[in-house]
Amino acid sequence: MTALTVAIDGSAGSGKSSVSRGVAARLGMRYLDTGAMYRAFTLWLLRNDIDVADVPAVVAHLEGPDIVTTTDPEAPAVALATEDVSLEIRSPAVTAAVSAVSAIPQVRRRLVELQRQAVRDALASGRGIIVEGRDIGTVVLPDADVKVFLMADPAVRAQRRAAEDTARGQQVGVAETQADLARRDAADSDRTVSPLTQADDAVVVDATYADLESVIATVQALVVERSR
Ligand code: DC
């Protein structure tokens, strides 16, 4: 089981991060949040006053930021060089800009390279890895041992995401959160490069009526089953 690769895809707020971290922690696997990498790159662009709508300008700075991610499910973090930006990448400014950045093919190519490197590093250390995002089962790891597509009703996703934001000290209403998730879902699903799509061989897990514990248990069982 330890050397397996697991792809978990799904839309914003579907619970991918909590489920992926939970399963990885229980099975002694590594964990990679690819959305955090798109967010870290977006934060770097905003800080450097680079217009995210100016594609040539963004592409000219692909090598600008040094994006460093940890793959410990107990302490996931993303840094720009040595500065931990794990909290700042969740700011409304980054959330509003990240879909535009992640729609740029050259950005995706660059970050997919880093993602695959993280997977190679985990496997080289004898550990399996759970990678979560939008295109993991289709593009990043098409040969993943287990593929899960996580779904949840939009209203439920908005409630959960608003509660998470509140816990982080960001007060955004549920209605506003739901509108934002719908906007990002549309942008992430309609883009031409690597849109959010369910891989043909993914297992669909509906988290609408299930609590976190039972979704973790479902995915954990899929991984354990595959390891036999
Ligand atoms: O999972 P998240 O909401 O933190 O991801 C932030 C954005 O990054 C999301 O709007 C879509 C994009 N993303 C992507 O295009 N591909 C991935 N593999 C992961 C995230």
Short mmCIF file of C-alpha atoms and ligand atoms in Angstrom, two decimals:
data_model
loop_
_atom_site.label_atom_id
_atom_site.label_comp_id
_atom_site.label_asym_id
_atom_site.label_seq_id
_atom_site.Cartn_x
_atom_site.Cartn_y
_atom_site.Cartn_z
CA MET A 1 0.00 0.00 0.00
CA THR A 2 2.78 2.38 0.84
CA ALA A 3 4.01 2.72 -2.74
CA LEU A 4 0.61 3.42 -4.28
CA THR A 5 -0.36 6.61 -6.06
CA VAL A 6 -3.85 7.94 -5.39
CA ALA A 7 -5.53 10.72 -7.40
CA ILE A 8 -8.37 12.63 -5.79
CA ASP A 9 -10.16 15.12 -8.01
CA GLY A 10 -13.27 17.18 -7.47
CA SER A 11 -14.64 20.68 -7.48
CA ALA A 12 -13.93 23.49 -5.04
CA GLY A 13 -15.17 22.76 -1.54
CA SER A 14 -15.93 19.09 -2.17
CA GLY A 15 -13.76 18.13 0.82
CA LYS A 16 -10.77 16.87 -1.20
CA SER A 17 -8.16 18.29 1.18
CA SER A 18 -9.67 16.98 4.41
CA VAL A 19 -10.35 13.56 2.90
CA SER A 20 -6.92 13.28 1.25
CA ARG A 21 -5.07 14.35 4.40
CA GLY A 22 -7.10 12.01 6.56
CA VAL A 23 -6.50 8.98 4.37
CA ALA A 24 -2.79 9.77 3.92
CA ALA A 25 -2.27 10.22 7.67
CA ARG A 26 -3.96 6.91 8.48
CA LEU A 27 -2.11 4.94 5.85
CA GLY A 28 1.33 6.51 6.39
CA MET A 29 1.34 8.05 2.93
CA ARG A 30 2.47 11.47 1.69
CA TYR A 31 -0.03 14.12 0.64
CA LEU A 32 0.16 16.80 -2.07
CA ASP A 33 -2.28 19.70 -2.45
CA THR A 34 -1.82 20.84 -6.07
CA GLY A 35 -4.34 23.68 -5.69
CA ALA A 36 -1.99 25.20 -3.09
CA MET A 37 0.72 25.35 -5.77
CA TYR A 38 -1.54 27.27 -8.20
CA ARG A 39 -2.46 29.54 -5.32
CA ALA A 40 1.18 30.13 -4.33
CA PHE A 41 2.10 31.05 -7.90
CA THR A 42 -0.92 33.42 -8.03
CA LEU A 43 0.12 35.04 -4.74
CA TRP A 44 3.62 35.63 -6.10
CA LEU A 45 2.18 37.30 -9.24
CA LEU A 46 -0.09 39.56 -7.17
CA ARG A 47 2.77 40.54 -4.87
CA ASN A 48 4.90 41.42 -7.88
CA ASP A 49 2.11 43.48 -9.48
CA ILE A 50 1.87 41.20 -12.48
CA ASP A 51 -1.59 41.35 -14.05
CA VAL A 52 -2.97 37.80 -14.01
CA ALA A 53 -5.00 38.58 -17.15
CA ASP A 54 -1.80 39.47 -19.04
CA VAL A 55 -0.87 35.98 -20.25
CA PRO A 56 2.51 36.90 -21.85
CA ALA A 57 3.55 38.68 -18.64
CA VAL A 58 2.59 35.67 -16.51
CA VAL A 59 4.36 33.28 -18.88
CA ALA A 60 7.51 35.43 -18.75
CA HIS A 61 7.67 34.79 -14.99
CA LEU A 62 7.14 31.02 -14.85
CA GLU A 63 10.51 30.57 -13.17
CA GLY A 64 10.04 33.59 -10.88
CA PRO A 65 8.73 31.97 -7.73
CA ASP A 66 10.43 29.13 -5.90
CA ILE A 67 7.36 27.12 -4.84
CA VAL A 68 8.15 24.64 -2.09
CA THR A 69 5.53 22.21 -0.79
CA THR A 70 5.72 19.78 2.07
CA THR A 71 4.02 16.42 1.66
CA ASP A 72 3.44 15.62 5.33
CA PRO A 73 -0.33 15.11 5.80
CA GLU A 74 -0.01 16.17 9.45
CA ALA A 75 1.60 19.50 8.54
CA PRO A 76 0.88 20.44 4.93
CA ALA A 77 2.51 23.73 3.98
CA VAL A 78 3.45 25.70 0.92
CA ALA A 79 6.23 28.26 0.81
CA LEU A 80 7.63 30.85 -1.54
CA ALA A 81 11.32 30.05 -1.05
CA THR A 82 11.64 30.09 2.75
CA GLU A 83 8.46 32.06 3.52
CA ASP A 84 5.51 29.91 4.60
CA VAL A 85 2.47 31.31 2.73
CA SER A 86 -0.02 28.59 3.70
CA LEU A 87 -2.47 31.09 5.19
CA GLU A 88 -2.04 33.90 2.67
CA ILE A 89 -2.82 31.66 -0.32
CA ARG A 90 -6.39 31.31 1.07
CA SER A 91 -7.04 35.08 0.95
CA PRO A 92 -10.00 36.33 -1.12
CA ALA A 93 -7.59 38.15 -3.50
CA VAL A 94 -5.78 34.91 -4.36
CA THR A 95 -9.03 32.94 -4.57
CA ALA A 96 -10.44 35.51 -7.02
CA ALA A 97 -7.37 35.41 -9.29
CA VAL A 98 -6.32 31.74 -9.23
CA SER A 99 -8.69 30.40 -11.90
CA ALA A 100 -7.28 32.80 -14.50
CA VAL A 101 -3.72 31.75 -13.66
CA SER A 102 -4.49 28.03 -13.65
CA ALA A 103 -6.08 28.27 -17.11
CA ILE A 104 -2.71 29.19 -18.69
CA PRO A 105 -1.19 26.08 -20.33
CA GLN A 106 2.42 27.07 -19.65
CA VAL A 107 1.65 27.57 -15.96
CA ARG A 108 0.08 24.12 -15.82
CA ARG A 109 3.06 22.54 -17.55
CA ARG A 110 5.45 24.10 -15.07
CA LEU A 111 3.45 23.10 -12.00
CA VAL A 112 2.67 19.59 -13.29
CA GLU A 113 6.46 19.07 -13.53
CA LEU A 114 6.82 20.03 -9.86
CA GLN A 115 3.87 17.81 -8.92
CA ARG A 116 5.31 14.78 -10.67
CA GLN A 117 8.67 15.46 -8.99
CA ALA A 118 6.96 15.40 -5.58
CA VAL A 119 5.40 12.05 -6.51
CA ARG A 120 8.78 10.64 -7.60
CA ASP A 121 10.37 11.86 -4.34
CA ALA A 122 7.66 10.16 -2.27
CA LEU A 123 7.95 6.89 -4.15
CA ALA A 124 11.75 7.03 -3.94
CA SER A 125 11.44 7.27 -0.17
CA GLY A 126 9.27 4.16 -0.20
CA ARG A 127 6.00 5.97 0.54
CA GLY A 128 2.82 6.17 -1.47
CA ILE A 129 1.21 9.54 -2.11
CA ILE A 130 -2.27 10.99 -2.31
CA VAL A 131 -2.46 13.89 -4.76
CA GLU A 132 -5.51 16.11 -4.87
CA GLY A 133 -6.62 18.60 -7.51
CA ARG A 134 -8.71 18.89 -10.66
CA ASP A 135 -6.70 17.00 -13.31
CA ILE A 136 -4.75 14.46 -11.28
CA GLY A 137 -6.46 11.31 -12.57
CA THR A 138 -6.66 12.61 -16.12
CA VAL A 139 -3.37 14.48 -16.70
CA VAL A 140 -0.91 14.53 -13.81
CA LEU A 141 -1.11 10.83 -12.90
CA PRO A 142 -3.13 9.04 -15.60
CA ASP A 143 -1.72 5.74 -14.32
CA ALA A 144 -2.60 6.36 -10.67
CA ASP A 145 -3.39 3.14 -8.78
CA VAL A 146 -6.59 4.57 -7.32
CA LYS A 147 -8.68 7.42 -8.74
CA VAL A 148 -11.47 9.08 -6.83
CA PHE A 149 -13.81 11.80 -8.04
CA LEU A 150 -15.32 13.53 -5.03
CA MET A 151 -18.69 15.23 -5.38
CA ALA A 152 -20.95 17.17 -3.07
CA ASP A 153 -24.05 19.27 -3.54
CA PRO A 154 -23.18 22.99 -4.15
CA ALA A 155 -25.14 24.21 -1.10
CA VAL A 156 -23.37 21.72 1.16
CA ARG A 157 -19.97 22.63 -0.28
CA ALA A 158 -20.68 26.33 0.34
CA GLN A 159 -21.66 25.68 3.96
CA ARG A 160 -18.52 23.67 4.63
CA ARG A 161 -16.21 26.16 2.90
CA ALA A 162 -17.79 29.15 4.70
CA ALA A 163 -17.28 27.35 8.03
CA GLU A 164 -13.62 26.69 7.17
CA ASP A 165 -13.11 30.34 6.20
CA THR A 166 -14.73 31.48 9.45
CA ALA A 167 -12.40 29.19 11.41
CA ARG A 168 -9.48 30.89 9.62
CA GLY A 169 -10.81 34.30 10.62
CA GLN A 170 -12.28 35.22 7.21
CA GLN A 171 -15.93 36.11 7.57
CA VAL A 172 -17.73 35.43 4.27
CA GLY A 173 -21.43 34.56 4.06
CA VAL A 174 -22.70 31.20 2.78
CA ALA A 175 -24.54 32.77 -0.20
CA GLU A 176 -21.45 34.70 -1.26
CA THR A 177 -19.31 31.57 -0.85
CA GLN A 178 -21.73 29.54 -2.96
CA ALA A 179 -21.61 32.17 -5.73
CA ASP A 180 -17.82 32.14 -5.61
CA LEU A 181 -17.65 28.33 -5.78
CA ALA A 182 -20.05 28.35 -8.77
CA ARG A 183 -17.89 30.92 -10.55
CA ARG A 184 -14.72 28.88 -9.94
CA ASP A 185 -16.39 25.59 -10.88
CA ALA A 186 -17.46 27.12 -14.18
CA ALA A 187 -14.01 28.55 -14.88
CA ASP A 188 -12.22 25.32 -13.87
CA SER A 189 -14.60 23.11 -15.87
CA ASP A 190 -14.88 25.23 -19.02
CA ARG A 191 -11.20 25.98 -19.63
CA THR A 192 -9.65 24.29 -22.64
CA VAL A 193 -6.54 22.91 -20.93
CA SER A 194 -6.95 20.18 -18.33
CA PRO A 195 -10.46 21.11 -17.24
CA LEU A 196 -11.98 19.53 -14.15
CA THR A 197 -13.11 16.17 -15.52
CA GLN A 198 -13.86 12.82 -14.07
CA ALA A 199 -11.43 10.14 -15.31
CA ASP A 200 -13.21 7.19 -16.93
CA ASP A 201 -11.72 4.85 -14.37
CA ALA A 202 -12.40 7.03 -11.31
CA VAL A 203 -14.65 5.90 -8.49
CA VAL A 204 -17.26 8.58 -7.81
CA VAL A 205 -17.75 9.29 -4.12
CA ASP A 206 -20.68 11.51 -3.18
CA ALA A 207 -19.95 13.38 0.03
CA THR A 208 -23.19 15.34 0.16
CA TYR A 209 -24.83 13.35 2.94
CA ALA A 210 -21.74 11.65 4.37
CA ASP A 211 -19.69 13.13 7.17
CA LEU A 212 -15.92 13.48 6.84
CA GLU A 213 -15.19 10.32 8.83
CA SER A 214 -17.25 8.10 6.58
CA VAL A 215 -15.81 9.59 3.37
CA ILE A 216 -12.29 9.02 4.73
CA ALA A 217 -13.26 5.43 5.56
CA THR A 218 -14.67 4.88 2.05
CA VAL A 219 -11.54 6.17 0.31
CA GLN A 220 -9.24 4.38 2.75
CA ALA A 221 -11.03 1.12 1.93
CA LEU A 222 -10.52 1.70 -1.81
CA VAL A 223 -6.79 2.23 -1.28
CA VAL A 224 -6.40 -0.78 1.01
CA GLU A 225 -8.35 -2.94 -1.43
CA ARG A 226 -6.07 -1.86 -4.30
CA SER A 227 -2.97 -2.70 -2.29
CA ARG A 228 -3.95 -6.36 -1.92
O1 DC B 1 -8.27 23.22 -4.70
P1 DC B 1 -8.20 24.75 -4.65
O2 DC B 1 -9.55 25.39 -4.59
O3 DC B 1 -7.29 25.26 -3.58
O4 DC B 1 -7.54 25.15 -6.04
C1 DC B 1 -7.32 26.49 -6.39
C2 DC B 1 -7.51 26.68 -7.88
O5 DC B 1 -6.46 26.02 -8.58
C3 DC B 1 -8.82 26.17 -8.43
O6 DC B 1 -9.72 27.22 -8.68
C4 DC B 1 -8.45 25.46 -9.70
C5 DC B 1 -6.96 25.37 -9.73
N1 DC B 1 -6.46 24.00 -9.78
C6 DC B 1 -6.25 23.45 -11.00
O7 DC B 1 -6.55 24.08 -12.01
N2 DC B 1 -5.70 22.22 -11.11
C7 DC B 1 -5.38 21.51 -10.02
N3 DC B 1 -4.84 20.30 -10.15
C8 DC B 1 -5.61 22.06 -8.73
C9 DC B 1 -6.17 23.32 -8.64
#
